[in-house]
Amino acid sequence: MTCITVAALQLALTSDIQQNIERVSQLIEDAAKKGAQIILPPELFEGPYFCATEDETLFALAKPVDEHPAVRAMQKLAKALKVTIPTSFFEKDGPHYYNSLAFISSEGEIKGVYRKSHIPDGPGYEEKFYFRPGNTGFKIWDCYGIKIGIGICWDQWYPETARAMMLMGAELLFFPTAIGSEPHDPDLDTSRLWRRAMIGHAVSNVVPVIASNRIGQEGLINFYGHSFIADQRGDLVAQFGKEESGVLIATFDIDQIRQHRAAFGFFRDRRPEFYHRLSEDR
């Protein structure tokens, strides 16, 4: 039996990076005490979600992966607690800027960087001003004898993201997120859609999905939380509402999930020879 315990964090974040690191660190410590081995903070937890407006001075927030204070703090914490922490951060690579994730192992080592593939652009979420589309392609990571896939926020809306990582061997899917209200339409609540999109990935790939979001009012956007952990059937085994701050925990038997995935036959019955339209840019 191959069991793994995972955690998703939900919290409000401030303009003080050190305070945010301390808040996230405390929740990670709580999760580790409860047995979590892989612990997921929200997207860009280093500070407020700055992409709501276009401000060229904010490019100064970006740092190379080996210099970023949030990444370095999570490395130290991961090593001390012997846990894995997928860490979202604002990356500077020469003249280029990315919305990235450092995969930090339980030894505190950066095993690699994933750069967000899908970059949104709309009222309140003007990320194309700040980020280049990622050039890493989707990635999976070996962790405790299990392969995990990680997308970042807008990536999670695309079934291609989940299926590509599954075809690469992923056995758990993680999505750090920063999502909330829509400034152009105060009556539009996407929290249900957001969950359903990822629950669909869980069902159609027979894989657990772990999603972490922030909460609270930040300028134009009220972040709505609703972080969750869904099992391979798409059932919610742990969830928050729009205001709770804390840690979600779940344990999965990966061997059993592998059997369920094989029995469903989704990967046996695929017909990739008919899927060429998916890769056409029109």
XYZ file of C-alpha atoms in Angstrom:
282
model
C 0.000 0.000 0.000
C 1.356 3.409 -1.022
C -0.345 6.106 1.049
C 0.328 9.834 0.811
C -1.024 12.659 2.960
C -1.529 16.025 1.272
C -2.557 19.474 2.466
C -3.931 22.676 0.959
C -3.607 26.038 2.691
C -6.142 28.880 2.654
C -5.505 32.318 4.132
C -5.645 36.070 3.639
C -2.453 37.766 2.482
C -1.031 41.238 3.018
C 1.410 43.657 1.384
C 4.131 42.577 3.855
C 6.102 39.698 2.329
C 7.729 38.709 5.618
C 4.353 38.583 7.349
C 2.953 36.438 4.530
C 5.907 34.055 4.747
C 5.380 33.763 8.503
C 1.632 33.115 8.130
C 2.173 30.483 5.455
C 4.997 28.928 7.454
C 2.771 28.575 10.509
C 0.100 26.790 8.487
C 2.732 24.529 6.938
C 3.970 23.638 10.413
C 0.391 22.849 11.444
C -0.060 20.665 8.375
C 3.207 18.834 9.016
C 2.164 18.110 12.600
C -0.998 16.500 11.185
C 1.083 14.246 8.969
C 1.016 16.110 5.666
C 3.871 15.239 3.314
C 3.038 17.535 0.386
C 1.730 20.970 1.382
C 0.308 23.443 -1.144
C 0.193 27.218 -0.458
C -1.853 29.513 -2.748
C -0.573 31.169 -5.908
C 1.825 34.129 -5.451
C 1.442 34.049 -1.656
C 4.435 36.385 -1.315
C 2.104 39.384 -1.401
C -1.204 40.817 -2.570
C -2.403 39.802 -6.018
C -0.782 42.663 -7.925
C -2.153 41.759 -11.373
C -5.485 43.508 -10.844
C -3.965 46.647 -12.375
C -1.039 47.475 -14.664
C 1.801 49.144 -12.799
C 5.334 48.968 -14.185
C 6.904 49.583 -10.774
C 5.689 46.144 -9.657
C 8.161 44.331 -11.897
C 10.674 45.080 -9.135
C 8.934 42.426 -7.017
C 10.242 39.623 -9.227
C 13.416 37.731 -8.348
C 15.382 34.794 -9.777
C 14.375 31.486 -8.249
C 17.538 31.148 -6.176
C 17.199 34.666 -4.773
C 13.481 34.889 -4.096
C 12.772 35.313 -0.359
C 9.606 33.190 -0.418
C 11.373 30.347 -2.186
C 14.365 30.492 0.142
C 12.119 30.519 3.214
C 10.180 27.504 1.949
C 13.423 25.645 1.222
C 14.548 26.113 4.796
C 11.146 25.089 6.160
C 10.814 22.047 3.888
C 14.211 20.757 5.028
C 13.441 21.341 8.709
C 10.021 19.662 8.576
C 10.899 17.004 5.967
C 7.943 17.986 3.785
C 7.523 18.909 0.122
C 6.303 22.445 -0.654
C 5.342 23.426 -4.229
C 6.053 27.164 -4.037
C 4.477 29.743 -6.347
C 6.511 32.916 -6.940
C 7.068 35.889 -9.276
C 10.148 34.929 -11.274
C 12.684 37.133 -13.057
C 14.890 35.373 -15.585
C 17.112 37.932 -17.281
C 14.754 40.363 -19.073
C 11.835 37.932 -18.808
C 9.145 37.594 -16.134
C 7.082 34.523 -15.315
C 4.402 33.297 -12.946
C 6.339 30.288 -11.716
C 6.444 27.442 -9.244
C 9.543 26.011 -7.570
C 9.188 22.366 -6.639
C 10.887 22.145 -3.244
C 11.636 18.645 -1.969
C 11.677 17.396 1.608
C 15.448 17.908 1.539
C 14.910 21.597 0.874
C 16.204 21.324 -2.693
C 14.666 23.006 -5.734
C 14.000 20.080 -8.050
C 12.918 22.330 -10.889
C 10.694 25.194 -11.939
C 7.367 25.150 -13.764
C 6.232 28.328 -15.523
C 2.501 28.947 -15.874
C 1.407 27.947 -19.367
C -1.923 29.762 -19.689
C -1.837 33.482 -18.907
C -5.213 35.235 -18.427
C -6.020 38.778 -19.437
C -9.223 40.447 -18.306
C -10.666 42.950 -15.834
C -8.945 42.393 -12.500
C -6.686 39.630 -13.854
C -4.320 41.456 -16.211
C -1.530 38.917 -16.057
C -0.351 39.288 -19.648
C 1.079 42.688 -18.678
C 3.400 40.994 -16.167
C 4.052 37.430 -17.312
C 5.341 35.735 -20.438
C 3.620 32.434 -21.250
C 5.607 29.659 -19.650
C 8.269 27.935 -21.739
C 8.819 24.845 -19.586
C 5.894 22.797 -20.803
C 3.905 20.794 -18.282
C 5.960 18.958 -15.687
C 5.544 16.103 -13.253
C 7.676 15.435 -10.201
C 8.760 12.262 -8.430
C 7.851 12.566 -4.775
C 7.743 9.808 -2.136
C 7.554 7.212 -4.909
C 4.562 8.983 -6.477
C 4.399 11.257 -9.518
C 2.577 14.549 -9.063
C 1.528 17.185 -11.561
C 1.112 20.879 -10.818
C -0.668 23.600 -12.795
C -1.037 27.234 -11.754
C -4.469 28.899 -11.519
C -5.680 29.597 -15.098
C -4.050 26.309 -16.136
C -6.687 24.525 -14.065
C -9.534 25.488 -16.383
C -8.065 23.550 -19.290
C -8.779 19.802 -19.536
C -5.675 19.543 -21.708
C -3.517 20.553 -18.735
C -4.782 17.744 -16.548
C -4.789 15.122 -19.294
C -1.276 16.031 -20.464
C 0.096 15.632 -16.941
C -1.756 12.352 -16.518
C -0.275 11.014 -19.758
C 3.126 11.981 -18.345
C 2.388 9.734 -15.362
C 0.892 12.080 -12.757
C -0.967 10.416 -9.882
C -1.983 13.562 -7.965
C -2.856 16.978 -9.421
C -2.186 20.221 -7.520
C -3.391 23.719 -8.430
C -2.255 26.790 -6.453
C -4.669 29.615 -7.192
C -5.548 33.274 -6.768
C -9.156 33.765 -7.865
C -12.138 35.732 -6.628
C -14.761 38.210 -7.726
C -15.041 39.675 -11.227
C -14.690 43.493 -11.129
C -16.614 43.915 -14.391
C -19.611 41.919 -13.116
C -20.255 41.991 -9.335
C -23.063 39.444 -9.727
C -20.832 36.816 -11.310
C -19.670 34.204 -8.786
C -17.295 31.741 -10.452
C -16.517 29.748 -7.310
C -18.865 26.909 -8.287
C -17.558 26.847 -11.863
C -13.999 26.889 -10.568
C -14.568 23.822 -8.435
C -16.541 21.966 -11.092
C -13.824 22.414 -13.700
C -11.243 20.735 -11.483
C -13.639 18.112 -10.159
C -14.165 17.198 -13.806
C -10.420 16.598 -14.088
C -10.599 14.308 -11.052
C -13.441 12.250 -12.521
C -12.236 11.978 -16.126
C -8.688 11.108 -15.093
C -9.497 9.121 -11.917
C -7.076 11.225 -9.891
C -7.238 13.280 -6.681
C -7.133 17.060 -7.143
C -5.820 19.503 -4.543
C -6.608 23.221 -4.946
C -5.445 26.091 -2.724
C -6.839 29.640 -2.894
C -6.569 32.869 -0.902
C -9.355 34.800 0.830
C -10.225 38.412 1.612
C -10.588 41.763 -0.110
C -7.541 42.957 -2.040
C -8.222 46.127 -3.961
C -10.673 45.343 -6.767
C -11.023 41.663 -5.949
C -12.639 39.740 -3.115
C -10.885 36.371 -3.122
C -13.427 33.671 -2.428
C -11.442 30.782 -1.005
C -13.333 27.496 -1.447
C -10.065 25.565 -1.430
C -10.694 21.834 -1.564
C -9.338 18.335 -1.905
C -11.276 15.951 -4.156
C -10.691 12.227 -4.416
C -10.410 10.165 -7.601
C -14.209 9.930 -7.803
C -14.577 13.705 -7.698
C -16.026 13.630 -4.192
C -14.914 16.447 -1.878
C -13.049 14.902 1.051
C -12.000 18.272 2.546
C -13.169 21.792 1.783
C -13.308 25.379 2.992
C -15.860 28.085 2.378
C -15.100 31.682 1.476
C -13.810 32.918 4.834
C -11.994 30.119 6.678
C -8.252 30.265 7.145
C -6.355 27.071 7.817
C -5.267 23.685 6.540
C -7.117 20.987 4.616
C -5.755 17.444 4.991
C -6.442 14.175 3.166
C -4.724 10.820 2.813
C -4.870 8.753 -0.368
C -4.007 5.147 -1.118
C -2.231 5.513 -4.453
C -2.140 1.767 -5.164
C -5.913 1.592 -4.833
C -6.352 4.639 -7.056
C -4.139 3.031 -9.717
C -6.478 0.038 -9.713
C -9.547 2.261 -10.020
C -7.958 4.151 -12.926
C -7.157 0.948 -14.779
C -10.656 -0.427 -14.182
C -12.373 2.657 -15.610
C -10.552 2.222 -18.913
C -10.340 5.925 -19.774
C -6.723 5.563 -20.844
C -7.241 2.149 -22.439
C -10.032 3.459 -24.664
C -8.463 6.736 -25.775
C -8.370 7.324 -29.560
C -5.495 9.798 -30.035
C -5.550 9.232 -33.795
C -8.790 11.248 -33.803
C -7.541 14.086 -31.586
C -5.430 16.053 -34.078
C -7.911 18.939 -33.971
C -6.875 19.593 -30.371
C -3.408 20.680 -31.446
C -4.498 22.910 -34.336
C -4.156 26.631 -33.678
C -7.467 27.713 -35.205
